[in-house]
Amino acid sequence: MTPTITAFERSPDGGKGLARDMRVRWALEEVGQPYNVRLLSFKAMKEPAHLALHPFGQIPTFEEGDLALFESGAIVFHIAERHAGLLPDDANARARAITWMFAALSTMEPPIIDLAIARLLERDEAWYEQRRPVVEERIHIRLGELSDRLADADWLDGAFSAGDLLMIAVLLRLKGSGMLEEYPNLSGYVARGEARPPYKRAFAAQLAVFAAASAG
């Protein structure tokens, strides 16, 4: 059965691939799984039909038969478990890849999202200029630690895995900020992820939605 995912009808990221449906699209492309997309307006995301799938009224969701999931990390994990290509066969390597999935979402992403929210919603607050450097420093600490661990390797733990997919998806939020560019090995790591054909297909698919919405 072909799964259906949900995505923004008009993505607020400007087609840059930062909305979390991109992670799910990329995972599905990596494992060669066709999928359908149901586009939602912001209004529809808060209506009962969607809230039955996602109690917090967000995207993405994933429906396959009688299974309905929400949270991009959980969906990527489900895809990786059901299809070959995103988790190693070796039990220990598989456990490490899953650990990196959690690290991407629980350790790396929170300060990066914190900075994005500050820039978007708090810029006019009197305390913004005092808070921003504190948040940026938290990000730099994590980037430095990740950079040291990656060193000159192509991927986090041997072959490309779901851990790399989620980590790169998180780091992409820093592109253009100047912060990621201070760590050449991390910039190269992200570029390798973007160069993967499955990523390119996923990016093109979500960009086409944004372009069509803009044209309309």
Coordinates of N, CA and C in Angstrom, one line a residue:
M1 N 0.8 -1.2 0.0 CA 0.0 0.0 0.0 C 0.9 1.2 0.0
T2 N 0.5 2.2 -0.8 CA 1.3 3.5 -0.9 C 1.0 4.4 0.2
P3 N 1.9 4.8 1.0 CA 1.6 5.7 2.1 C 1.3 7.1 1.7
T4 N 0.6 7.8 2.5 CA 0.3 9.2 2.3 C 0.8 10.0 3.4
I5 N 1.6 11.1 3.0 CA 2.1 12.0 4.0 C 1.4 13.4 3.8
T6 N 1.4 14.2 4.9 CA 0.9 15.5 4.8 C 2.0 16.6 4.7
A7 N 1.7 17.7 4.1 CA 2.7 18.8 3.9 C 1.9 20.1 3.8
F8 N 2.7 21.2 4.0 CA 2.1 22.5 3.9 C 1.6 22.8 2.5
E9 N 0.4 23.3 2.4 CA -0.1 23.8 1.1 C 0.8 25.0 0.6
R10 N 1.1 25.9 1.6 CA 2.0 27.0 1.3 C 3.1 27.0 2.4
S11 N 4.2 26.4 2.1 CA 5.2 26.3 3.1 C 5.8 27.6 3.5
P12 N 6.0 27.9 4.8 CA 6.5 29.2 5.3 C 8.0 29.3 5.1
D13 N 8.7 28.2 4.7 CA 10.1 28.2 4.5 C 10.6 28.7 3.2
G14 N 9.6 29.0 2.3 CA 10.0 29.6 1.0 C 10.6 28.5 0.0
G15 N 10.2 27.3 0.2 CA 10.7 26.2 -0.6 C 12.1 25.8 -0.4
K16 N 12.6 26.1 0.8 CA 14.0 25.7 1.1 C 14.2 24.3 1.6
G17 N 13.1 23.6 1.8 CA 13.2 22.2 2.3 C 13.4 22.1 3.7
L18 N 13.0 23.1 4.5 CA 13.2 23.1 6.0 C 12.0 22.6 6.7
A19 N 10.8 22.5 6.0 CA 9.6 22.0 6.7 C 9.8 20.5 6.9
R20 N 9.3 20.0 8.0 CA 9.6 18.6 8.4 C 9.1 17.5 7.5
D21 N 8.2 17.8 6.6 CA 7.8 16.8 5.6 C 9.0 16.4 4.7
M22 N 9.9 17.3 4.6 CA 11.1 17.1 3.8 C 11.9 15.9 4.3
R23 N 12.0 15.7 5.6 CA 12.7 14.6 6.2 C 12.0 13.3 5.8
V24 N 10.7 13.3 5.8 CA 10.0 12.1 5.5 C 10.1 11.8 4.0
R25 N 10.0 12.8 3.2 CA 10.1 12.6 1.7 C 11.5 12.0 1.4
W26 N 12.5 12.6 2.1 CA 13.9 12.1 1.8 C 14.0 10.6 2.2
A27 N 13.5 10.3 3.4 CA 13.6 8.9 3.9 C 12.9 8.0 2.9
L28 N 11.7 8.3 2.4 CA 11.0 7.5 1.5 C 11.8 7.4 0.1
E29 N 12.4 8.4 -0.3 CA 13.2 8.4 -1.5 C 14.4 7.5 -1.3
E30 N 15.0 7.5 -0.1 CA 16.2 6.7 0.1 C 15.9 5.2 0.0
V31 N 14.7 4.8 0.5 CA 14.4 3.4 0.5 C 13.6 3.0 -0.8
G32 N 13.3 4.0 -1.7 CA 12.6 3.6 -2.9 C 11.2 3.4 -2.7
Q33 N 10.5 4.0 -1.8 CA 9.1 3.8 -1.5 C 8.3 4.9 -2.1
P34 N 7.4 4.6 -3.1 CA 6.5 5.7 -3.6 C 5.6 6.2 -2.5
Y35 N 5.1 7.4 -2.6 CA 4.2 8.0 -1.6 C 3.3 9.0 -2.2
N36 N 2.2 9.2 -1.6 CA 1.3 10.3 -2.0 C 1.4 11.4 -0.9
V37 N 1.1 12.6 -1.4 CA 1.1 13.8 -0.5 C -0.2 14.5 -0.5
R38 N -0.7 14.7 0.7 CA -2.0 15.5 0.9 C -1.6 16.9 1.5
L39 N -1.9 17.9 0.7 CA -1.5 19.3 1.1 C -2.5 19.9 2.0
L40 N -2.1 20.6 3.0 CA -3.0 21.2 4.0 C -2.8 22.7 4.1
S41 N -3.8 23.4 4.3 CA -3.7 24.8 4.6 C -3.5 24.9 6.1
F42 N -3.1 26.1 6.6 CA -3.0 26.2 8.1 C -4.3 26.0 8.8
K43 N -5.4 26.5 8.2 CA -6.7 26.3 8.7 C -7.0 24.8 8.9
A44 N -6.8 24.0 7.8 CA -7.1 22.6 7.8 C -6.3 21.8 8.8
M45 N -5.1 22.3 9.1 CA -4.3 21.6 10.1 C -4.9 21.7 11.5
K46 N -5.8 22.6 11.8 CA -6.4 22.7 13.1 C -7.8 22.2 13.1
E47 N -8.2 21.6 12.0 CA -9.6 21.0 12.0 C -9.6 19.6 12.5
P48 N -10.8 19.1 12.9 CA -10.9 17.8 13.6 C -10.3 16.6 12.8
A49 N -10.4 16.6 11.5 CA -9.9 15.5 10.6 C -8.4 15.4 10.8
H50 N -7.7 16.5 10.8 CA -6.3 16.4 10.9 C -5.8 16.2 12.3
L51 N -6.5 16.8 13.2 CA -6.2 16.7 14.7 C -6.3 15.2 15.1
A52 N -7.2 14.5 14.4 CA -7.3 13.0 14.7 C -6.0 12.3 14.3
L53 N -5.3 12.8 13.4 CA -4.0 12.2 13.0 C -2.8 12.8 13.7
H54 N -2.9 14.1 14.0 CA -1.8 14.8 14.7 C -2.4 15.7 15.8
P55 N -2.3 15.3 17.0 CA -3.0 16.0 18.1 C -2.5 17.4 18.3
F56 N -1.4 17.8 17.7 CA -0.9 19.1 17.9 C -1.1 20.0 16.7
G57 N -1.8 19.4 15.7 CA -2.1 20.2 14.5 C -1.0 20.7 13.6
Q58 N 0.0 19.8 13.4 CA 1.2 20.1 12.6 C 1.3 19.1 11.5
I59 N 2.4 19.3 10.7 CA 2.8 18.4 9.7 C 4.2 17.9 10.0
P60 N 4.6 16.7 9.5 CA 3.9 15.8 8.7 C 3.1 14.8 9.5
T61 N 2.2 14.1 8.8 CA 1.7 12.8 9.3 C 2.0 11.8 8.2
F62 N 1.8 10.5 8.6 CA 2.0 9.4 7.8 C 0.9 8.4 7.9
E63 N 0.3 8.0 6.8 CA -0.8 7.0 6.9 C -0.5 5.9 5.9
E64 N -0.6 4.7 6.4 CA -0.4 3.5 5.6 C -1.3 2.4 6.1
G65 N -2.3 2.1 5.3 CA -3.3 1.2 5.8 C -4.0 1.7 7.1
D66 N -4.0 0.9 8.1 CA -4.7 1.4 9.4 C -3.7 2.0 10.3
L67 N -2.5 2.3 9.8 CA -1.5 2.9 10.7 C -1.4 4.4 10.4
A68 N -1.5 5.2 11.4 CA -1.3 6.7 11.3 C -0.2 7.1 12.3
L69 N 0.7 7.9 11.8 CA 1.8 8.3 12.7 C 2.0 9.8 12.6
F70 N 2.5 10.5 13.6 CA 3.0 11.9 13.5 C 4.3 11.9 14.1
E71 N 5.0 13.1 14.0 CA 6.3 13.4 14.4 C 7.3 12.8 13.4
S72 N 8.1 13.8 12.8 CA 8.9 13.4 11.7 C 10.0 12.3 12.1
G73 N 10.5 12.5 13.2 CA 11.6 11.5 13.7 C 11.0 10.1 13.8
A74 N 9.8 10.0 14.4 CA 9.1 8.7 14.5 C 8.8 8.1 13.2
I75 N 8.4 8.9 12.2 CA 8.0 8.5 10.9 C 9.3 8.0 10.2
V76 N 10.4 8.7 10.2 CA 11.6 8.3 9.6 C 12.1 7.0 10.2
F77 N 12.0 6.8 11.5 CA 12.3 5.6 12.2 C 11.5 4.4 11.7
H78 N 10.2 4.6 11.6 CA 9.3 3.6 11.1 C 9.7 3.2 9.7
I79 N 10.0 4.2 8.8 CA 10.4 3.9 7.4 C 11.7 3.1 7.4
A80 N 12.6 3.5 8.2 CA 13.9 2.9 8.3 C 13.8 1.4 8.8
E81 N 12.9 1.2 9.7 CA 12.7 -0.2 10.2 C 12.0 -1.1 9.2
R82 N 11.1 -0.5 8.4 CA 10.3 -1.3 7.5 C 11.0 -1.6 6.2
H83 N 12.0 -0.8 5.8 CA 12.6 -0.9 4.5 C 14.1 -0.9 4.6
A84 N 14.8 -1.6 3.8 CA 16.3 -1.6 3.8 C 16.8 -0.3 3.3
G85 N 18.0 0.1 3.8 CA 18.7 1.2 3.3 C 19.0 2.3 4.2
L86 N 18.3 2.4 5.4 CA 18.6 3.5 6.3 C 19.1 3.1 7.7
L87 N 19.1 1.8 8.0 CA 19.6 1.2 9.2 C 20.5 0.0 8.9
P88 N 21.7 -0.1 9.5 CA 22.6 -1.2 9.2 C 22.0 -2.5 9.7
D89 N 22.5 -3.6 9.1 CA 22.1 -4.9 9.5 C 22.7 -5.3 10.8
D90 N 23.9 -5.0 11.0 CA 24.6 -5.3 12.3 C 23.9 -4.7 13.5
A91 N 23.6 -5.4 14.5 CA 22.8 -5.0 15.6 C 23.4 -3.8 16.3
N92 N 24.7 -3.8 16.6 CA 25.4 -2.7 17.3 C 25.4 -1.4 16.4
A93 N 25.7 -1.6 15.1 CA 25.7 -0.4 14.2 C 24.3 0.1 14.1
R94 N 23.3 -0.7 14.1 CA 21.9 -0.3 14.0 C 21.6 0.6 15.3
A95 N 22.0 0.1 16.4 CA 21.7 0.8 17.7 C 22.4 2.2 17.7
R96 N 23.6 2.2 17.1 CA 24.4 3.5 17.1 C 23.7 4.5 16.1
A97 N 23.2 4.0 15.0 CA 22.5 4.8 14.1 C 21.2 5.4 14.7
I98 N 20.5 4.6 15.5 CA 19.3 5.1 16.1 C 19.7 6.1 17.2
T99 N 20.8 5.9 17.9 CA 21.3 6.9 18.8 C 21.5 8.3 18.1
W100 N 22.1 8.2 16.9 CA 22.3 9.5 16.2 C 21.0 10.1 15.8
M101 N 20.0 9.3 15.5 CA 18.7 9.9 15.2 C 18.2 10.7 16.4
F102 N 18.3 10.1 17.6 CA 17.9 10.9 18.8 C 18.8 12.1 19.1
A103 N 20.1 11.9 18.8 CA 21.0 13.1 19.1 C 20.6 14.3 18.2
A104 N 20.3 14.0 16.9 CA 19.9 15.0 16.0 C 18.7 15.8 16.5
L105 N 17.7 15.1 17.0 CA 16.4 15.7 17.3 C 16.4 16.3 18.8
S106 N 17.2 15.6 19.7 CA 17.1 16.0 21.1 C 18.3 16.8 21.5
T107 N 19.4 16.7 20.9 CA 20.6 17.5 21.3 C 20.9 18.6 20.4
M108 N 20.9 18.4 19.1 CA 21.3 19.4 18.1 C 20.2 20.4 17.7
E109 N 19.0 19.8 17.6 CA 17.9 20.7 17.0 C 17.4 21.7 18.0
P110 N 17.2 21.4 19.3 CA 16.6 22.4 20.2 C 17.2 23.8 20.1
P111 N 18.5 24.0 20.3 CA 19.1 25.3 20.3 C 19.0 26.0 18.9
I112 N 19.0 25.2 17.8 CA 18.9 25.7 16.5 C 17.5 26.3 16.3
I113 N 16.5 25.6 16.7 CA 15.1 26.0 16.6 C 14.9 27.2 17.5
D114 N 15.5 27.2 18.7 CA 15.4 28.4 19.6 C 15.9 29.6 19.0
L115 N 17.0 29.5 18.2 CA 17.6 30.7 17.5 C 16.6 31.2 16.4
A116 N 16.1 30.2 15.7 CA 15.1 30.6 14.6 C 13.9 31.3 15.2
I117 N 13.4 30.8 16.3 CA 12.2 31.4 16.9 C 12.5 32.8 17.4
A118 N 13.7 32.9 18.0 CA 14.1 34.3 18.5 C 14.2 35.3 17.4
R119 N 14.8 34.9 16.3 CA 15.0 35.8 15.1 C 13.6 36.1 14.5
L120 N 12.7 35.2 14.5 CA 11.4 35.4 13.9 C 10.4 36.1 14.7
L121 N 10.4 35.8 16.0 CA 9.3 36.3 16.9 C 9.8 37.3 18.0
E122 N 11.1 37.3 18.3 CA 11.6 38.1 19.4 C 12.5 39.2 19.1
R123 N 12.7 39.4 17.8 CA 13.7 40.4 17.4 C 13.4 41.8 17.9
D124 N 12.1 42.2 18.1 CA 11.7 43.5 18.5 C 11.7 43.7 20.1
E125 N 12.0 42.6 20.8 CA 12.0 42.6 22.2 C 13.2 43.3 22.7
A126 N 13.1 44.1 23.8 CA 14.2 44.8 24.4 C 15.4 43.9 24.7
W127 N 15.2 42.7 25.1 CA 16.2 41.8 25.5 C 16.8 40.9 24.4
Y128 N 16.3 41.1 23.2 CA 16.7 40.2 22.1 C 18.3 40.2 21.9
E129 N 18.9 41.4 21.9 CA 20.3 41.5 21.6 C 21.1 40.9 22.7
Q130 N 20.6 40.8 23.9 CA 21.3 40.1 25.0 C 21.1 38.6 24.9
R131 N 20.0 38.2 24.5 CA 19.7 36.8 24.5 C 20.3 36.1 23.3
R132 N 20.4 36.7 22.1 CA 20.8 36.1 20.9 C 22.2 35.5 21.0
P133 N 23.2 36.2 21.5 CA 24.5 35.6 21.6 C 24.6 34.4 22.5
V134 N 23.7 34.3 23.5 CA 23.7 33.2 24.4 C 23.2 32.0 23.7
V135 N 22.2 32.1 22.9 CA 21.6 31.0 22.1 C 22.7 30.6 21.0
E136 N 23.3 31.6 20.4 CA 24.3 31.2 19.4 C 25.5 30.5 20.0
E137 N 25.9 30.8 21.2 CA 27.0 30.1 21.8 C 26.6 28.7 22.1
R138 N 25.4 28.4 22.5 CA 24.9 27.1 22.7 C 25.0 26.2 21.5
I139 N 24.7 26.9 20.3 CA 24.8 26.2 19.1 C 26.2 25.9 18.7
H140 N 27.1 26.9 18.9 CA 28.5 26.7 18.6 C 29.1 25.6 19.4
I141 N 28.7 25.5 20.7 CA 29.2 24.4 21.5 C 28.9 23.0 20.9
R142 N 27.6 22.9 20.5 CA 27.2 21.6 19.9 C 27.8 21.4 18.5
L143 N 28.0 22.4 17.7 CA 28.6 22.3 16.4 C 30.1 21.8 16.6
G144 N 30.8 22.4 17.6 CA 32.2 22.1 17.9 C 32.3 20.6 18.3
E145 N 31.4 20.2 19.1 CA 31.4 18.8 19.6 C 31.1 17.8 18.4
L146 N 30.1 18.2 17.6 CA 29.8 17.3 16.5 C 30.9 17.3 15.5
S147 N 31.5 18.5 15.2 CA 32.7 18.5 14.3 C 33.8 17.7 14.7
D148 N 34.1 17.7 16.0 CA 35.2 16.9 16.6 C 34.9 15.4 16.4
R149 N 33.7 15.0 16.6 CA 33.3 13.6 16.4 C 33.3 13.1 15.0
L150 N 32.8 14.0 14.1 CA 32.8 13.6 12.7 C 34.2 13.5 12.1
A151 N 35.0 14.5 12.5 CA 36.4 14.6 12.0 C 36.4 14.6 10.5
D152 N 37.2 13.7 9.9 CA 37.3 13.7 8.4 C 36.5 12.6 7.8
A153 N 35.5 12.0 8.6 CA 34.7 10.9 8.0 C 33.6 11.5 7.1
D154 N 33.1 10.6 6.2 CA 32.0 11.1 5.4 C 30.7 11.1 6.1
W155 N 30.5 10.1 7.0 CA 29.2 10.0 7.7 C 29.5 9.7 9.2
L156 N 28.5 9.8 10.0 CA 28.7 9.7 11.4 C 29.2 8.4 12.0
D157 N 28.8 7.3 11.3 CA 29.2 6.0 11.8 C 29.2 5.0 10.7
G158 N 30.2 5.0 9.9 CA 30.3 4.1 8.7 C 29.5 4.6 7.5
A159 N 28.5 3.8 7.1 CA 27.7 4.1 5.9 C 26.6 5.1 6.3
F160 N 26.1 5.8 5.3 CA 25.0 6.7 5.5 C 23.8 6.0 6.1
S161 N 23.2 6.7 7.1 CA 22.0 6.0 7.8 C 21.0 7.1 8.1
A162 N 19.9 6.6 8.7 CA 18.8 7.5 9.2 C 19.4 8.6 10.2
G163 N 20.4 8.2 10.9 CA 21.0 9.2 11.8 C 21.6 10.4 11.0
D164 N 22.3 10.1 9.9 CA 22.8 11.2 9.1 C 21.7 12.0 8.4
L165 N 20.7 11.3 8.0 CA 19.5 12.0 7.3 C 19.0 13.0 8.3
L166 N 18.7 12.6 9.5 CA 18.1 13.6 10.5 C 19.1 14.7 10.9
M167 N 20.4 14.3 11.1 CA 21.3 15.3 11.5 C 21.5 16.3 10.4
I168 N 21.6 15.9 9.2 CA 21.8 16.8 8.1 C 20.6 17.7 7.9
A169 N 19.4 17.1 8.1 CA 18.1 17.9 8.0 C 18.1 19.0 9.1
V170 N 18.6 18.7 10.2 CA 18.7 19.7 11.3 C 19.8 20.8 11.0
L171 N 20.9 20.4 10.5 CA 22.0 21.3 10.2 C 21.7 22.2 9.1
L172 N 20.8 21.8 8.2 CA 20.4 22.6 7.0 C 19.8 23.9 7.5
R173 N 19.2 23.9 8.7 CA 18.6 25.1 9.2 C 19.6 26.3 9.4
L174 N 20.9 25.9 9.5 CA 21.9 26.9 9.7 C 22.6 27.4 8.4
K175 N 22.2 26.9 7.3 CA 22.8 27.3 6.0 C 22.5 28.8 5.8
G176 N 23.5 29.5 5.5 CA 23.4 31.0 5.3 C 23.5 31.8 6.5
S177 N 23.6 31.2 7.7 CA 23.7 31.9 8.9 C 25.2 32.3 9.2
G178 N 26.1 31.6 8.5 CA 27.5 31.8 8.7 C 28.1 30.9 9.8
M179 N 27.2 30.3 10.6 CA 27.7 29.5 11.7 C 28.2 28.2 11.2
L180 N 27.5 27.5 10.3 CA 27.9 26.2 9.8 C 29.2 26.3 9.1
E181 N 29.4 27.5 8.4 CA 30.6 27.6 7.6 C 31.8 27.7 8.4
E182 N 31.7 27.9 9.7 CA 32.9 28.0 10.5 C 33.5 26.6 10.8
Y183 N 32.7 25.5 10.4 CA 33.1 24.2 10.6 C 33.2 23.5 9.2
P184 N 34.3 23.6 8.5 CA 34.3 23.0 7.1 C 33.9 21.6 7.0
N185 N 34.3 20.8 8.0 CA 33.9 19.3 7.8 C 32.4 19.2 7.9
L186 N 31.7 20.0 8.7 CA 30.3 19.9 8.8 C 29.6 20.5 7.6
S187 N 30.2 21.6 7.0 CA 29.6 22.1 5.8 C 29.7 21.0 4.7
G188 N 30.9 20.3 4.6 CA 31.1 19.3 3.6 C 30.1 18.1 3.9
Y189 N 29.9 17.8 5.1 CA 29.0 16.7 5.5 C 27.6 17.0 5.0
V190 N 27.1 18.3 5.2 CA 25.8 18.7 4.7 C 25.7 18.6 3.2
A191 N 26.8 19.1 2.6 CA 26.8 19.1 1.1 C 26.8 17.7 0.5
R192 N 27.4 16.7 1.2 CA 27.3 15.3 0.8 C 25.9 14.8 0.8
G193 N 25.2 15.2 1.9 CA 23.8 14.8 2.0 C 22.9 15.4 0.9
E194 N 23.1 16.7 0.6 CA 22.4 17.4 -0.4 C 22.7 16.8 -1.8
A195 N 23.8 16.2 -2.0 CA 24.2 15.7 -3.3 C 23.7 14.3 -3.5
R196 N 23.1 13.7 -2.5 CA 22.5 12.4 -2.7 C 21.3 12.4 -3.6
P197 N 21.2 11.6 -4.7 CA 20.0 11.7 -5.5 C 18.7 11.6 -4.8
P198 N 18.5 10.7 -3.8 CA 17.2 10.7 -3.1 C 16.9 12.1 -2.4
Y199 N 17.9 12.8 -1.9 CA 17.7 14.1 -1.4 C 17.2 15.1 -2.5
K200 N 17.9 15.0 -3.6 CA 17.5 15.9 -4.7 C 16.1 15.7 -5.2
R201 N 15.7 14.4 -5.2 CA 14.3 14.1 -5.7 C 13.3 14.7 -4.6
A202 N 13.6 14.5 -3.4 CA 12.7 14.9 -2.3 C 12.6 16.5 -2.3
F203 N 13.8 17.1 -2.5 CA 13.8 18.6 -2.5 C 13.0 19.1 -3.7
A204 N 13.2 18.5 -4.9 CA 12.5 19.0 -6.1 C 11.0 18.8 -5.9
A205 N 10.6 17.7 -5.2 CA 9.1 17.5 -5.1 C 8.5 18.5 -4.1
Q206 N 9.2 18.9 -3.0 CA 8.6 19.9 -2.1 C 8.7 21.2 -2.7
L207 N 9.8 21.5 -3.5 CA 9.9 22.8 -4.1 C 8.8 23.0 -5.2
A208 N 8.4 22.0 -5.9 CA 7.4 22.1 -6.9 C 6.1 22.5 -6.2
V209 N 5.8 22.0 -5.0 CA 4.6 22.4 -4.3 C 4.6 23.9 -4.0
F210 N 5.8 24.4 -3.5 CA 5.9 25.8 -3.2 C 5.8 26.7 -4.5
A211 N 6.4 26.2 -5.6 CA 6.3 27.0 -6.8 C 4.9 27.1 -7.3
A212 N 4.2 26.0 -7.3 CA 2.8 26.0 -7.7 C 1.9 26.9 -6.9
A213 N 2.1 26.8 -5.5 CA 1.4 27.7 -4.7 C 1.7 29.2 -4.9
S214 N 2.9 29.5 -5.2 CA 3.3 30.9 -5.4 C 2.7 31.4 -6.8
A215 N 2.7 30.5 -7.7 CA 2.2 30.9 -9.1 C 0.7 31.1 -9.0
G216 N 0.0 30.3 -8.1 CA -1.4 30.4 -8.0 C -1.8 31.7 -7.3

